[in-house]
């Protein structure tokens, strides 16, 4: 019981903490609010966030089909052309790690192992935070705008 309670608090914290930093998942032009290119980054990131939230909802309600389908959808999103916003070895590694975490969630859900699925979800969340930190820390530019200022 204690472990399950701790795990749920960890999940909530992992999801809630990034949302305190920024209300949107997309950097904007400091001069006027135009979303950064390519044009499909903003919708893609919104879909990514929606799927991640759906996984959390599925975990809290033990809806294994919902967990698996949203993990699968996230993995497939990561293969879309709009996902590959930069071409570096580190970004490729980050994307591979993300896909592995999605697969781990999906397999755990298929096995109806809620604890393994929850731990894999924490890993997925860490992958997201690590990649976004990498993008900011290395001042990688998208469409001419510096992400560290957003």
C-alpha positions as a LaTeX table, in Angstrom:
\begin{tabular}{lrrr}
\hline
Residue & $x$ (\AA) & $y$ (\AA) & $z$ (\AA) \\
\hline
Unk1 & 0.00 & 0.00 & 0.00 \\
Unk2 & 2.75 & 2.46 & 0.90 \\
Unk3 & 4.63 & 1.67 & $-2.29$ \\
Unk4 & 1.54 & 2.23 & $-4.43$ \\
Unk5 & 0.81 & 5.54 & $-2.69$ \\
Unk6 & 4.40 & 6.70 & $-3.15$ \\
Unk7 & 4.34 & 5.64 & $-6.79$ \\
Unk8 & 1.17 & 7.61 & $-7.49$ \\
Unk9 & 2.61 & 10.73 & $-5.83$ \\
Unk10 & 5.77 & 10.32 & $-7.89$ \\
Unk11 & 3.69 & 10.04 & $-11.07$ \\
Unk12 & 1.67 & 13.11 & $-10.24$ \\
Unk13 & 4.81 & 15.09 & $-9.41$ \\
Unk14 & 6.54 & 13.96 & $-12.59$ \\
Unk15 & 3.64 & 15.14 & $-14.71$ \\
Unk16 & 2.78 & 18.29 & $-12.78$ \\
Unk17 & 6.28 & 19.73 & $-12.35$ \\
Unk18 & 6.95 & 20.49 & $-16.03$ \\
Unk19 & 3.58 & 22.21 & $-16.34$ \\
Unk20 & 4.56 & 24.78 & $-13.70$ \\
Unk21 & 7.39 & 25.99 & $-15.92$ \\
Unk22 & 5.43 & 26.75 & $-19.07$ \\
Unk23 & 1.77 & 26.66 & $-20.03$ \\
Unk24 & 2.62 & 25.58 & $-23.55$ \\
Unk25 & 4.94 & 22.96 & $-24.91$ \\
Unk26 & 6.09 & 25.12 & $-27.80$ \\
Unk27 & 8.56 & 27.98 & $-27.88$ \\
Unk28 & 7.36 & 31.26 & $-29.31$ \\
Unk29 & 8.95 & 34.25 & $-31.00$ \\
Unk30 & 9.81 & 36.77 & $-28.28$ \\
Unk31 & 8.70 & 39.60 & $-30.55$ \\
Unk32 & 5.17 & 38.56 & $-31.16$ \\
Unk33 & 4.09 & 35.05 & $-30.32$ \\
Unk34 & 4.38 & 33.30 & $-33.69$ \\
Unk35 & 4.90 & 29.62 & $-33.13$ \\
Unk36 & 8.20 & 28.18 & $-34.20$ \\
Unk37 & 8.47 & 26.19 & $-37.39$ \\
Unk38 & 8.08 & 23.72 & $-38.77$ \\
Unk39 & 4.38 & 24.51 & $-38.73$ \\
Unk40 & 3.47 & 21.13 & $-37.33$ \\
Unk41 & 5.63 & 21.28 & $-34.16$ \\
Unk42 & 2.95 & 22.91 & $-32.00$ \\
Unk43 & 0.16 & 20.47 & $-32.90$ \\
Unk44 & 2.55 & 17.52 & $-32.61$ \\
Unk45 & 3.65 & 18.57 & $-29.12$ \\
Unk46 & 0.04 & 19.09 & $-28.08$ \\
Unk47 & $-0.84$ & 15.58 & $-29.28$ \\
Unk48 & 2.18 & 14.22 & $-27.42$ \\
Unk49 & 1.08 & 15.91 & $-24.20$ \\
Unk50 & $-2.51$ & 14.70 & $-24.64$ \\
Unk51 & $-1.35$ & 11.08 & $-25.10$ \\
Unk52 & 0.89 & 11.30 & $-22.03$ \\
Unk53 & $-2.01$ & 12.64 & $-19.95$ \\
Unk54 & $-4.21$ & 9.82 & $-21.25$ \\
Unk55 & $-1.61$ & 7.28 & $-20.14$ \\
Unk56 & $-1.62$ & 8.79 & $-16.65$ \\
Unk57 & $-5.41$ & 8.65 & $-16.57$ \\
Unk58 & $-5.31$ & 5.03 & $-17.69$ \\
Unk59 & $-2.79$ & 4.23 & $-14.96$ \\
Unk60 & $-4.88$ & 5.80 & $-12.23$ \\
Unk61 & $-7.99$ & 3.94 & $-13.39$ \\
Unk62 & $-6.18$ & 0.72 & $-14.36$ \\
Unk63 & $-7.53$ & 0.96 & $-17.91$ \\
Unk64 & $-4.93$ & $-1.17$ & $-19.63$ \\
Unk65 & $-6.32$ & $-0.69$ & $-23.15$ \\
Unk66 & $-6.14$ & 3.09 & $-22.72$ \\
Unk67 & $-2.57$ & 2.86 & $-21.41$ \\
Unk68 & $-1.41$ & 0.61 & $-24.26$ \\
Unk69 & $-3.15$ & 2.50 & $-27.07$ \\
Unk70 & $-1.82$ & 5.88 & $-25.95$ \\
Unk71 & 1.71 & 4.52 & $-25.47$ \\
Unk72 & 1.52 & 3.07 & $-28.99$ \\
Unk73 & 0.22 & 6.38 & $-30.33$ \\
Unk74 & 3.08 & 8.27 & $-28.65$ \\
Unk75 & 5.64 & 5.91 & $-30.15$ \\
Unk76 & 4.12 & 6.40 & $-33.60$ \\
Unk77 & 4.07 & 10.19 & $-33.14$ \\
Unk78 & 7.81 & 10.05 & $-32.50$ \\
Unk79 & 8.29 & 8.62 & $-35.98$ \\
Unk80 & 6.52 & 11.46 & $-37.79$ \\
Unk81 & 8.65 & 13.86 & $-39.83$ \\
Unk82 & 7.71 & 16.82 & $-37.61$ \\
Unk83 & 9.26 & 15.08 & $-34.61$ \\
Unk84 & 12.80 & 15.30 & $-36.00$ \\
Unk85 & 13.28 & 19.01 & $-35.47$ \\
Unk86 & 17.08 & 18.77 & $-35.20$ \\
Unk87 & 19.57 & 16.36 & $-36.68$ \\
Unk88 & 22.08 & 15.54 & $-33.95$ \\
Unk89 & 23.27 & 12.23 & $-32.56$ \\
Unk90 & 22.07 & 13.19 & $-29.07$ \\
Unk91 & 18.59 & 14.09 & $-30.33$ \\
Unk92 & 18.41 & 10.73 & $-32.14$ \\
Unk93 & 19.43 & 8.98 & $-28.91$ \\
Unk94 & 16.82 & 10.92 & $-26.94$ \\
Unk95 & 14.15 & 9.92 & $-29.46$ \\
Unk96 & 15.21 & 6.26 & $-29.32$ \\
Unk97 & 15.04 & 6.32 & $-25.50$ \\
Unk98 & 11.58 & 7.86 & $-25.72$ \\
Unk99 & 10.39 & 5.12 & $-28.07$ \\
Unk100 & 11.81 & 2.41 & $-25.78$ \\
Unk101 & 9.91 & 3.90 & $-22.83$ \\
Unk102 & 6.69 & 3.91 & $-24.89$ \\
Unk103 & 7.23 & 0.26 & $-25.80$ \\
Unk104 & 7.86 & $-0.64$ & $-22.15$ \\
Unk105 & 4.57 & 1.03 & $-21.14$ \\
Unk106 & 2.71 & $-0.78$ & $-23.90$ \\
Unk107 & 4.16 & $-4.18$ & $-22.98$ \\
Unk108 & 3.42 & $-3.68$ & $-19.29$ \\
Unk109 & $-0.15$ & $-2.67$ & $-20.09$ \\
Unk110 & $-0.59$ & $-5.70$ & $-22.34$ \\
Unk111 & 0.63 & $-7.85$ & $-19.43$ \\
Unk112 & $-1.78$ & $-5.99$ & $-17.12$ \\
Unk113 & 1.12 & $-5.08$ & $-14.83$ \\
Unk114 & 0.10 & $-1.68$ & $-13.45$ \\
Unk115 & 3.26 & $-1.19$ & $-11.39$ \\
Unk116 & 5.60 & $-1.92$ & $-14.27$ \\
Unk117 & 3.51 & 0.35 & $-16.50$ \\
Unk118 & 3.66 & 3.12 & $-13.91$ \\
Unk119 & 7.43 & 2.86 & $-13.59$ \\
Unk120 & 7.79 & 2.90 & $-17.36$ \\
Unk121 & 5.61 & 6.03 & $-17.43$ \\
Unk122 & 7.95 & 7.72 & $-14.96$ \\
Unk123 & 10.82 & 6.76 & $-17.27$ \\
Unk124 & 8.92 & 8.24 & $-20.21$ \\
Unk125 & 8.40 & 11.49 & $-18.32$ \\
Unk126 & 12.11 & 11.65 & $-17.49$ \\
Unk127 & 12.88 & 11.14 & $-21.20$ \\
Unk128 & 10.67 & 14.12 & $-22.08$ \\
Unk129 & 12.27 & 16.35 & $-19.46$ \\
Unk130 & 15.79 & 15.26 & $-20.47$ \\
Unk131 & 15.19 & 15.99 & $-24.13$ \\
Unk132 & 13.62 & 19.38 & $-23.52$ \\
Unk133 & 16.49 & 20.25 & $-21.17$ \\
Unk134 & 18.97 & 19.16 & $-23.83$ \\
Unk135 & 17.28 & 21.43 & $-26.34$ \\
Unk136 & 17.44 & 24.41 & $-23.98$ \\
Unk137 & 20.92 & 23.79 & $-22.55$ \\
Unk138 & 22.53 & 23.41 & $-25.95$ \\
Unk139 & 20.84 & 26.45 & $-27.40$ \\
Unk140 & 19.65 & 24.49 & $-30.38$ \\
Unk141 & 17.75 & 26.83 & $-32.66$ \\
Unk142 & 14.55 & 26.10 & $-34.48$ \\
Unk143 & 13.53 & 28.43 & $-37.27$ \\
Unk144 & 16.01 & 31.02 & $-36.03$ \\
Unk145 & 14.76 & 31.38 & $-32.44$ \\
Unk146 & 16.82 & 30.48 & $-29.40$ \\
Unk147 & 14.87 & 28.07 & $-27.14$ \\
Unk148 & 16.77 & 28.97 & $-23.96$ \\
Unk149 & 14.86 & 32.25 & $-23.74$ \\
Unk150 & 11.46 & 30.54 & $-23.62$ \\
\hline
\end{tabular}
